[in-house]
Amino acid sequence: MDRSRRSRVPGDRQSTRVPTWEVFIRSEPTDPLHHVGSVTGSTAEEAHEQATALFGWDDVDLWLCPAEAVERYTTRQFLGHRDRPQETDEPQETAPGVDQA
Amino acid sequence: MISISKLLCDLDAEGDGLRYDDADASSKPQITNSLQRRPVVVWNATRRCNLYCAHCYAAAQREPAPGEFSTAEARSFLDQLADYGVPVVLFSGGEPMVRNDLTELVRYAADIGLRPVLSTNGTLLTTERARELQDAGLKYAGISVDGLPERNDDFRGQEGAFDAAVRGIEACLETGLKTGLRYTITQANAPDLEGVVDLLSDVGLDRFCFYHLDYGGRGADIADIDLTPDEKRAAVKRLCDLTLEYHDRGEEIETLLVGNYADAGFLVEYARDEFGQDKAQVVYDYLERNGGDPTGERIADVDYEGNVHLTQFWQGYSLGNVRDRPFGEIWEDDSNPMLQAIRTRDERLRGRCQSCQYKPICRGGSRLRALASSGDLFGPDPQCYLHEHEISGDPASAGGAAD
């Protein structure tokens, strides 16, 4: 796999009303930090509380990063990993529209 | 999802193979012929909704949200599900009917081997839309109603929502699309339960799914109007009685319970009281094959931004995002400690769950409710309504399920 061909992962991670935080834990002192998903929380303290209830039983370190601050790059292709669709990948800015019929 | 009508009245259904590994004994065409190995995936196709319901787990809004999948992205996401062998995708929301590419996506899902089903408030369903969706391959529409007209409209934040939902139900029935009711039981609407079943069965509906309130999204904000455990027990008993009454009259309604696996233990107790030990054993065996609460195993949720959740109600924690990694890879990642813990919860449960005789068919009920109410992920589900003697299996203090 050519890792120099990473592309930016699209998507807006700031759109939830409650901020999202990416969670990283280190289980043992010599372990690397490990991404274990994301939690929501209005503040870092609230997110820490959430994450601790889910993961922080015995972990040495627990890091939180605002999801909006994370730029993700990947070698994978989300779009068209089976067969690339014909249409353009324009976000539905006006759609989805309410069908009033 | 626990089928009262299957377990107590032997009513065949399309989900018998998927849910109970009982396809061979069923006369109905089956969703799958063998027990479910991959999760049913709820997809919140949009956050936008034309209503504003008090109990919405997805905290849907009237305005569109940035970050929703484009049509092309949605197709790629559906490809991921099909590649992983997901049997069913439930188009949910928000209100999925507000996506103007819904029919196209339903058709695409059906074409690649997924079974597309719909969860909707029904208010935007016309006969024409229902036919269009059915022609595209939609297999089922679950329509939410939460009480008789006044109470439902109050709950849903819009006058006329009840009548519009009934029109939606009628539109589906007219086209021959399999249709069911979704009803979330709370203190606010428990008194309407029988009236709604009577009214909608007169319209021709024969499938009723009753949801216990889970404490996610706006559902957490109204936890104070959740039924008490005793009220919950009474409501479930009334549903069992109602199902038997309908079947005794030859009206074969399908009734299902969702969101509280204390129901599993209760149904065994109920079957023992009503039909004897042999029937209770049959019910237990079915429920053991069913496997208890499906969180993180037989059910998954992907929100409108692509975040993967353990159930649709648990939107506050995400395992990862399908824009980063394919769904199957996220779901199979055993290095995730939360996923690992949830899947081995039998050995981690504490309190009354730890030694409960019904642990194999319940598996601790809702971990989300336990977490929300006590902060203890493996503490008891506060909405378990089983009595102590039922938990312990001690006949010395036994009464009946109706106690």
Coordinates of C-alpha atoms in Angstrom, one line a residue:
Chain A
M1 CA 0.0 0.0 0.0
D2 CA 1.4 3.4 -1.0
R3 CA 1.0 5.4 2.2
S4 CA 2.1 8.6 0.5
R5 CA -1.3 8.5 -1.2
R6 CA -3.4 9.3 1.8
S7 CA -6.3 11.6 1.2
R8 CA -8.2 13.7 3.6
V9 CA -11.3 12.0 5.0
P10 CA -14.4 14.2 4.3
G11 CA -17.0 14.9 6.9
D12 CA -17.9 17.4 9.5
R13 CA -17.3 16.2 13.0
Q14 CA -18.5 19.5 14.6
S15 CA -22.2 19.2 13.7
T16 CA -23.5 17.5 16.8
R17 CA -25.0 19.9 19.3
V18 CA -22.8 18.4 22.1
P19 CA -19.1 18.4 21.1
T20 CA -17.5 15.1 20.2
W21 CA -14.1 14.1 21.7
E22 CA -11.8 11.5 20.4
V23 CA -10.6 9.2 23.2
F24 CA -7.1 7.7 23.5
I25 CA -6.0 5.4 26.3
R26 CA -2.7 3.9 27.5
S27 CA -3.4 0.7 29.4
E28 CA 0.1 -0.1 30.7
P29 CA 2.9 2.4 31.3
T30 CA 4.9 1.1 28.3
D31 CA 2.0 0.8 25.9
P32 CA 1.4 3.2 23.1
L33 CA -1.7 5.4 23.2
H34 CA -4.6 3.6 21.6
H35 CA -7.6 5.3 19.9
V36 CA -10.8 3.7 21.4
G37 CA -13.6 5.8 19.8
S38 CA -15.3 9.0 20.7
V39 CA -17.6 10.4 23.4
T40 CA -19.7 13.5 23.6
G41 CA -19.4 16.1 26.3
S42 CA -20.0 19.8 26.7
T43 CA -16.6 20.3 28.4
A44 CA -13.4 18.3 28.6
E45 CA -14.3 17.4 32.2
E46 CA -17.7 16.1 31.2
A47 CA -16.1 14.1 28.3
H48 CA -13.5 12.8 30.7
E49 CA -16.2 11.6 33.1
Q50 CA -18.0 9.9 30.2
A51 CA -14.8 8.2 28.9
T52 CA -13.8 7.1 32.4
A53 CA -17.2 5.4 32.9
L54 CA -16.6 3.5 29.7
F55 CA -12.8 2.8 29.6
G56 CA -10.9 4.4 32.4
W57 CA -11.1 1.5 34.8
D58 CA -7.4 0.8 35.1
D59 CA -5.8 2.8 32.4
V60 CA -2.7 4.8 33.0
D61 CA -3.5 7.7 30.7
L62 CA -6.7 8.9 29.1
W63 CA -6.4 11.6 26.5
L64 CA -9.2 13.6 24.9
C65 CA -9.0 15.6 21.7
P66 CA -11.8 17.7 20.3
A67 CA -13.0 15.8 17.2
E68 CA -13.1 19.0 15.3
A69 CA -9.4 19.5 15.8
V70 CA -8.5 16.1 14.2
E71 CA -7.6 16.1 10.5
R72 CA -7.9 12.6 9.3
Y73 CA -6.0 11.2 6.2
T74 CA -6.3 7.8 4.8
T75 CA -5.2 5.6 2.0
R76 CA -8.6 4.0 1.8
Q77 CA -11.4 5.2 -0.4
F78 CA -14.7 5.5 1.2
L79 CA -16.4 6.5 -2.0
G80 CA -16.7 3.7 -4.5
H81 CA -14.8 1.0 -2.8
R82 CA -16.9 -1.4 -4.8
D83 CA -17.7 0.5 -7.9
R84 CA -17.4 4.2 -8.1
P85 CA -20.8 5.8 -8.6
Q86 CA -21.3 8.0 -11.7
E87 CA -22.8 11.0 -9.9
T88 CA -20.6 13.7 -8.3
D89 CA -20.1 13.6 -4.6
E90 CA -21.8 16.9 -3.8
P91 CA -23.1 17.2 -0.3
Q92 CA -26.8 17.6 0.0
E93 CA -26.9 21.2 0.9
T94 CA -30.5 21.8 0.0
A95 CA -31.5 18.2 0.1
P96 CA -32.8 16.3 1.9
G97 CA -35.9 18.3 1.2
V98 CA -39.2 17.6 2.9
D99 CA -41.6 16.0 0.6
Q100 CA -44.7 17.9 1.3
A101 CA -46.9 15.8 -1.0
Chain B
M1 CA -36.8 -7.8 20.1
I2 CA -39.0 -10.4 21.8
S3 CA -42.1 -11.7 20.1
I4 CA -45.0 -12.3 22.5
S5 CA -47.1 -13.7 19.8
K6 CA -44.5 -16.2 18.7
L7 CA -43.6 -17.3 22.2
L8 CA -47.0 -17.5 23.7
C9 CA -49.3 -18.1 20.7
D10 CA -46.9 -19.9 18.3
L11 CA -47.6 -17.3 15.6
D12 CA -45.2 -17.7 12.7
A13 CA -43.3 -14.6 11.5
E14 CA -40.7 -13.6 9.0
G15 CA -38.2 -13.1 11.8
D16 CA -38.4 -16.6 13.2
G17 CA -35.2 -17.8 11.5
L18 CA -33.3 -14.6 12.2
R19 CA -34.4 -14.3 15.8
Y20 CA -34.9 -17.9 17.1
D21 CA -33.2 -20.1 14.6
D22 CA -36.6 -21.5 13.8
A23 CA -37.0 -21.0 10.1
D24 CA -37.8 -24.6 9.4
A25 CA -40.9 -24.6 11.6
S26 CA -42.2 -21.4 10.2
S27 CA -44.8 -21.2 7.4
K28 CA -43.7 -17.6 6.6
P29 CA -41.0 -16.6 4.1
Q30 CA -37.9 -15.9 6.2
I31 CA -35.6 -12.9 6.5
T32 CA -32.8 -15.3 7.0
N33 CA -32.9 -19.1 7.3
S34 CA -30.3 -19.3 10.1
L35 CA -29.7 -17.5 13.3
Q36 CA -28.4 -14.0 13.0
R37 CA -24.6 -13.8 12.9
R38 CA -24.2 -10.2 11.7
P39 CA -25.9 -7.2 13.2
V40 CA -29.1 -5.5 11.9
V41 CA -27.9 -2.0 11.2
V42 CA -30.0 1.0 12.1
W43 CA -28.9 3.9 9.8
N44 CA -29.9 7.4 10.9
A45 CA -30.0 8.6 7.3
T46 CA -30.6 12.2 8.3
R47 CA -30.8 14.2 11.6
R48 CA -33.6 16.3 10.1
C49 CA -37.2 15.7 11.1
N50 CA -40.5 17.4 10.4
L51 CA -41.6 16.7 14.0
Y52 CA -39.9 17.3 17.4
C53 CA -40.7 14.3 19.6
A54 CA -40.0 14.5 23.4
H55 CA -38.4 11.0 23.5
C56 CA -36.2 11.2 20.3
Y57 CA -33.0 9.2 21.0
A58 CA -31.3 10.8 18.0
A59 CA -32.1 14.3 19.2
A60 CA -33.4 15.1 15.7
Q61 CA -33.9 18.7 14.7
R62 CA -36.1 20.5 12.2
E63 CA -33.0 22.0 10.4
P64 CA -30.7 19.9 8.2
A65 CA -27.3 19.1 9.8
P66 CA -23.9 19.3 8.1
G67 CA -22.0 16.1 7.6
E68 CA -24.8 13.9 6.3
F69 CA -23.9 11.5 3.6
S70 CA -24.4 12.5 0.0
T71 CA -26.2 10.0 -2.2
A72 CA -22.8 8.6 -3.4
E73 CA -21.5 8.3 0.1
A74 CA -24.7 6.6 1.2
R75 CA -24.3 4.0 -1.6
S76 CA -20.7 3.3 -0.5
F77 CA -21.8 2.9 3.1
L78 CA -24.5 0.4 2.0
D79 CA -21.8 -1.4 0.0
Q80 CA -19.8 -1.8 3.3
L81 CA -22.8 -3.3 5.0
A82 CA -23.5 -5.7 2.1
D83 CA -19.8 -6.7 2.0
Y84 CA -19.9 -7.5 5.7
G85 CA -23.0 -9.7 5.4
V86 CA -25.4 -7.4 7.3
P87 CA -28.9 -9.0 6.8
V88 CA -31.1 -5.9 7.4
V89 CA -30.7 -2.1 7.1
L90 CA -33.2 0.0 8.9
F91 CA -33.6 3.4 7.3
S92 CA -34.2 5.7 10.3
G93 CA -33.5 9.3 11.3
G94 CA -34.5 12.0 12.1
E95 CA -37.2 11.3 9.6
P96 CA -35.8 9.3 6.7
M97 CA -38.7 10.3 4.4
V98 CA -37.2 13.9 4.2
R99 CA -34.2 12.5 2.2
N100 CA -35.2 13.1 -1.4
D101 CA -32.9 10.2 -2.5
L102 CA -34.6 7.7 -0.1
T103 CA -36.2 5.6 -2.9
E104 CA -33.0 5.4 -4.8
L105 CA -31.1 4.2 -1.7
V106 CA -33.8 1.7 -0.8
R107 CA -33.5 0.3 -4.4
Y108 CA -29.7 0.2 -4.2
A109 CA -29.8 -1.6 -0.8
A110 CA -32.2 -4.2 -2.2
D111 CA -30.1 -4.6 -5.3
I112 CA -27.0 -5.5 -3.4
G113 CA -28.7 -8.0 -1.1
L114 CA -29.6 -6.0 1.9
R115 CA -33.2 -6.1 3.3
P116 CA -34.3 -2.5 3.4
V117 CA -36.8 -1.6 6.1
L118 CA -38.1 1.8 7.3
S119 CA -38.7 3.5 10.6
T120 CA -40.8 6.6 10.1
N121 CA -43.3 8.9 11.8
G122 CA -45.6 8.1 8.9
T123 CA -46.7 11.7 8.4
L124 CA -45.1 12.1 5.0
L125 CA -46.3 8.7 3.6
T126 CA -48.8 8.9 0.9
T127 CA -50.1 5.9 -1.2
E128 CA -47.9 7.1 -4.0
R129 CA -44.7 7.2 -1.9
A130 CA -45.5 3.9 -0.2
R131 CA -46.0 2.2 -3.6
E132 CA -42.8 3.8 -4.9
L133 CA -40.8 2.5 -1.9
Q134 CA -42.3 -0.9 -2.1
D135 CA -41.5 -1.1 -5.9
A136 CA -37.9 -0.1 -4.9
G137 CA -37.7 -3.1 -2.7
L138 CA -38.8 -1.8 0.8
K139 CA -39.9 -4.8 2.9
Y140 CA -41.4 -3.2 5.9
A141 CA -42.4 0.1 7.4
G142 CA -42.5 0.7 11.1
I143 CA -44.6 3.8 11.9
S144 CA -44.4 5.5 15.3
V145 CA -47.5 6.4 17.2
D146 CA -47.2 7.2 20.9
G147 CA -50.8 7.4 22.2
L148 CA -54.3 8.3 21.2
P149 CA -54.6 11.6 19.2
E150 CA -54.3 14.2 21.9
R151 CA -51.4 12.5 23.8
N152 CA -49.6 11.5 20.6
D153 CA -49.7 15.0 19.1
D154 CA -48.5 16.5 22.4
F155 CA -45.6 14.1 22.5
R156 CA -44.7 14.6 18.9
G157 CA -44.9 18.4 19.0
Q158 CA -47.4 18.8 16.2
E159 CA -51.2 18.9 16.1
G160 CA -52.6 16.5 13.6
A161 CA -49.5 14.1 13.8
F162 CA -51.7 11.2 14.9
D163 CA -54.2 11.6 12.0
A164 CA -51.3 12.0 9.5
A165 CA -49.6 8.9 10.9
V166 CA -52.8 6.9 10.5
R167 CA -53.1 8.1 7.0
G168 CA -49.5 6.9 6.4
I169 CA -50.4 3.5 7.9
E170 CA -53.4 3.2 5.6
A171 CA -51.3 4.2 2.6
C172 CA -48.9 1.3 3.4
L173 CA -51.7 -1.2 4.0
E174 CA -53.3 -0.1 0.7
T175 CA -50.2 -0.9 -1.3
G176 CA -49.7 -4.2 0.6
L177 CA -46.5 -3.2 2.3
K178 CA -45.9 -5.0 5.5
T179 CA -46.5 -2.3 8.2
G180 CA -46.2 -2.2 12.0
L181 CA -46.7 0.2 14.8
R182 CA -43.9 1.5 17.0
Y183 CA -45.0 2.6 20.5
T184 CA -42.6 3.8 23.2
I185 CA -44.3 3.3 26.5
T186 CA -44.0 5.9 29.2
Q187 CA -46.2 7.1 32.1
A188 CA -47.6 9.7 29.8
N189 CA -49.1 7.2 27.3
A190 CA -49.4 3.9 29.1
P191 CA -53.2 4.4 29.6
D192 CA -53.7 4.7 25.8
L193 CA -52.0 1.5 24.9
E194 CA -55.0 -0.7 24.5
G195 CA -57.0 2.0 22.8
V196 CA -54.3 2.4 20.2
V197 CA -54.1 -1.3 19.5
D198 CA -57.9 -1.5 19.2
L199 CA -58.1 1.5 16.9
L200 CA -55.2 0.5 14.6
S201 CA -56.2 -3.1 14.4
D202 CA -59.6 -1.8 13.1
V203 CA -57.6 0.0 10.5
G204 CA -56.1 -3.3 9.5
L205 CA -52.7 -3.2 11.2
D206 CA -51.6 -6.5 12.7
R207 CA -48.1 -5.8 14.0
F208 CA -47.4 -3.9 17.1
C209 CA -43.9 -3.2 18.5
F210 CA -43.7 -1.8 22.0
Y211 CA -40.5 0.0 23.0
H212 CA -39.3 0.6 26.5
L213 CA -37.8 4.0 27.0
D214 CA -34.0 4.0 26.8
Y215 CA -32.0 6.9 28.2
G216 CA -30.3 8.2 25.1
G217 CA -30.7 11.5 23.3
R218 CA -33.9 13.3 24.5
G219 CA -35.0 10.0 26.0
A220 CA -32.5 10.8 28.8
D221 CA -34.2 14.1 29.5
I222 CA -37.6 12.4 30.1
A223 CA -36.3 9.5 32.2
D224 CA -38.5 10.9 35.0
I225 CA -41.6 9.9 33.1
D226 CA -40.4 6.4 32.5
L227 CA -42.7 3.8 34.1
T228 CA -41.7 2.5 37.5
P229 CA -40.6 -1.2 37.4
D230 CA -44.0 -2.2 38.8
E231 CA -45.9 -0.1 36.2
K232 CA -43.7 -1.6 33.5
R233 CA -44.5 -5.1 34.7
A234 CA -48.2 -4.3 34.7
A235 CA -48.0 -2.9 31.1
V236 CA -46.1 -5.9 29.8
K237 CA -48.6 -8.3 31.5
R238 CA -51.5 -6.4 29.9
L239 CA -49.8 -6.7 26.5
C240 CA -49.4 -10.5 27.0
D241 CA -53.1 -10.7 28.1
L242 CA -54.2 -8.6 25.1
T243 CA -52.2 -10.7 22.7
L244 CA -53.9 -13.9 24.0
E245 CA -57.3 -12.3 23.9
Y246 CA -56.8 -11.3 20.3
H247 CA -55.6 -14.7 19.3
D248 CA -58.4 -16.4 21.2
R249 CA -60.8 -14.4 19.0
G250 CA -58.9 -15.6 15.9
E251 CA -57.3 -12.2 15.3
E252 CA -53.6 -13.1 14.8
I253 CA -51.9 -9.8 15.8
E254 CA -48.1 -9.9 16.1
T255 CA -46.9 -8.2 19.3
L256 CA -43.2 -7.5 20.1
L257 CA -41.3 -6.0 22.9
V258 CA -38.1 -4.0 22.5
G259 CA -35.5 -2.5 24.8
N260 CA -35.8 -4.3 28.1
Y261 CA -34.8 -7.9 28.4
A262 CA -36.4 -8.3 31.8
D263 CA -39.3 -9.1 29.5
A264 CA -37.6 -12.4 28.6
G265 CA -37.6 -13.6 32.2
F266 CA -41.1 -12.2 32.7
L267 CA -42.4 -14.1 29.6
V268 CA -41.0 -17.4 31.0
E269 CA -42.8 -16.7 34.3
Y270 CA -46.0 -15.7 32.5
A271 CA -45.9 -18.9 30.3
R272 CA -45.4 -21.0 33.4
D273 CA -48.4 -19.4 35.1
E274 CA -50.7 -19.6 32.1
F275 CA -49.6 -22.8 30.4
G276 CA -47.4 -24.8 32.7
Q277 CA -43.7 -25.8 33.0
D278 CA -43.4 -27.4 29.5
K279 CA -44.5 -24.3 27.7
A280 CA -42.2 -22.2 30.0
Q281 CA -39.3 -24.4 29.0
V282 CA -40.1 -24.0 25.3
V283 CA -40.2 -20.2 25.7
Y284 CA -36.9 -20.2 27.6
D285 CA -35.3 -22.3 24.9
Y286 CA -36.4 -19.9 22.2
L287 CA -35.1 -16.9 24.2
E288 CA -31.8 -18.6 24.9
R289 CA -31.3 -19.0 21.2
N290 CA -32.3 -15.4 20.7
G291 CA -29.4 -14.5 22.9
G292 CA -30.6 -11.7 25.2
D293 CA -30.0 -8.0 24.9
P294 CA -28.4 -7.4 21.4
T295 CA -26.3 -4.3 22.2
G296 CA -23.0 -4.4 20.4
E297 CA -23.7 -7.8 18.9
R298 CA -26.9 -8.2 16.9
I299 CA -27.7 -4.6 16.6
A300 CA -25.6 -1.7 15.5
D301 CA -26.3 1.9 14.6
V302 CA -24.6 4.3 12.2
D303 CA -25.6 7.9 12.6
Y304 CA -26.0 10.5 9.8
E305 CA -22.3 11.5 10.0
G306 CA -21.1 7.8 9.8
N307 CA -20.3 7.3 13.5
V308 CA -20.9 3.6 14.5
H309 CA -22.7 3.1 17.8
L310 CA -23.5 0.0 19.9
T311 CA -27.2 0.5 19.6
Q312 CA -29.3 3.3 18.1
F313 CA -30.1 4.6 21.6
W314 CA -26.4 5.0 22.6
Q315 CA -25.4 8.0 20.5
G316 CA -23.0 9.4 23.1
Y317 CA -20.3 6.9 22.4
S318 CA -18.9 5.9 19.0
L319 CA -16.6 3.1 18.1
G320 CA -15.4 4.8 14.9
N321 CA -16.5 6.3 11.7
V322 CA -17.3 4.5 8.4
R323 CA -15.7 7.3 6.5
D324 CA -12.4 6.2 8.1
R325 CA -12.8 2.4 8.2
P326 CA -15.3 0.0 6.7
F327 CA -18.1 -0.9 9.0
G328 CA -17.1 -4.5 9.3
E329 CA -13.6 -3.6 10.3
I330 CA -14.9 -1.3 13.1
W331 CA -17.4 -3.9 14.3
E332 CA -14.8 -6.7 14.3
D333 CA -12.1 -4.7 16.1
D334 CA -11.5 -6.7 19.3
S335 CA -8.8 -4.3 20.4
N336 CA -11.5 -1.9 21.3
P337 CA -11.9 -2.3 25.1
M338 CA -15.5 -1.2 25.1
L339 CA -16.5 -3.6 22.4
Q340 CA -14.6 -6.4 24.2
A341 CA -16.2 -5.5 27.6
I342 CA -19.8 -5.3 26.2
R343 CA -19.4 -8.7 24.4
T344 CA -18.2 -10.3 27.6
R345 CA -20.7 -8.6 29.9
D346 CA -22.0 -11.8 31.3
E347 CA -18.9 -12.2 33.4
R348 CA -18.8 -8.5 34.4
L349 CA -22.4 -7.9 35.5
R350 CA -22.8 -6.9 39.1
G351 CA -25.5 -6.7 41.7
R352 CA -28.8 -8.6 41.2
C353 CA -27.8 -9.3 37.5
Q354 CA -24.7 -11.3 38.6
S355 CA -26.5 -14.4 39.8
C356 CA -29.9 -14.0 38.1
Q357 CA -31.3 -17.2 36.8
Y358 CA -32.4 -15.3 33.7
K359 CA -28.9 -13.9 32.9
P360 CA -28.5 -16.3 29.8
I361 CA -31.7 -14.9 28.2
C362 CA -31.4 -11.3 29.3
R363 CA -27.7 -10.6 29.7
G364 CA -28.2 -7.6 32.0
G365 CA -30.7 -5.7 30.0
S366 CA -29.8 -2.1 29.0
R367 CA -26.2 -1.2 29.8
L368 CA -27.0 2.3 28.7
R369 CA -29.8 2.7 31.3
A370 CA -27.4 1.2 34.0
L371 CA -24.7 3.7 33.0
A372 CA -27.1 6.7 32.8
S373 CA -28.7 6.0 36.2
S374 CA -25.8 4.9 38.3
G375 CA -22.6 5.6 36.3
D376 CA -21.8 1.9 36.6
L377 CA -21.6 0.3 33.1
F378 CA -22.1 -3.2 34.6
G379 CA -24.5 -2.3 37.4
P380 CA -28.1 -3.5 37.3
D381 CA -30.6 -2.1 34.8
P382 CA -32.8 0.2 36.9
Q383 CA -35.8 -0.9 34.8
C384 CA -35.5 -4.6 35.6
Y385 CA -38.9 -5.4 37.1
L386 CA -38.4 -9.1 38.0
H387 CA -39.1 -10.0 41.6
E388 CA -36.4 -11.3 43.9
H389 CA -37.7 -14.8 43.8
E390 CA -37.7 -14.8 40.0
I391 CA -34.1 -13.6 40.0
S392 CA -33.0 -16.2 42.4
G393 CA -35.2 -19.0 41.2
D394 CA -36.1 -19.8 44.8
P395 CA -39.5 -21.4 44.7
A396 CA -39.9 -20.8 48.5
S397 CA -40.9 -17.2 47.9
A398 CA -42.5 -17.7 44.5
G399 CA -45.7 -16.0 43.5
G400 CA -47.2 -15.6 40.1
A401 CA -46.0 -13.4 37.2
A402 CA -49.1 -11.3 37.8
D403 CA -48.0 -10.4 41.3

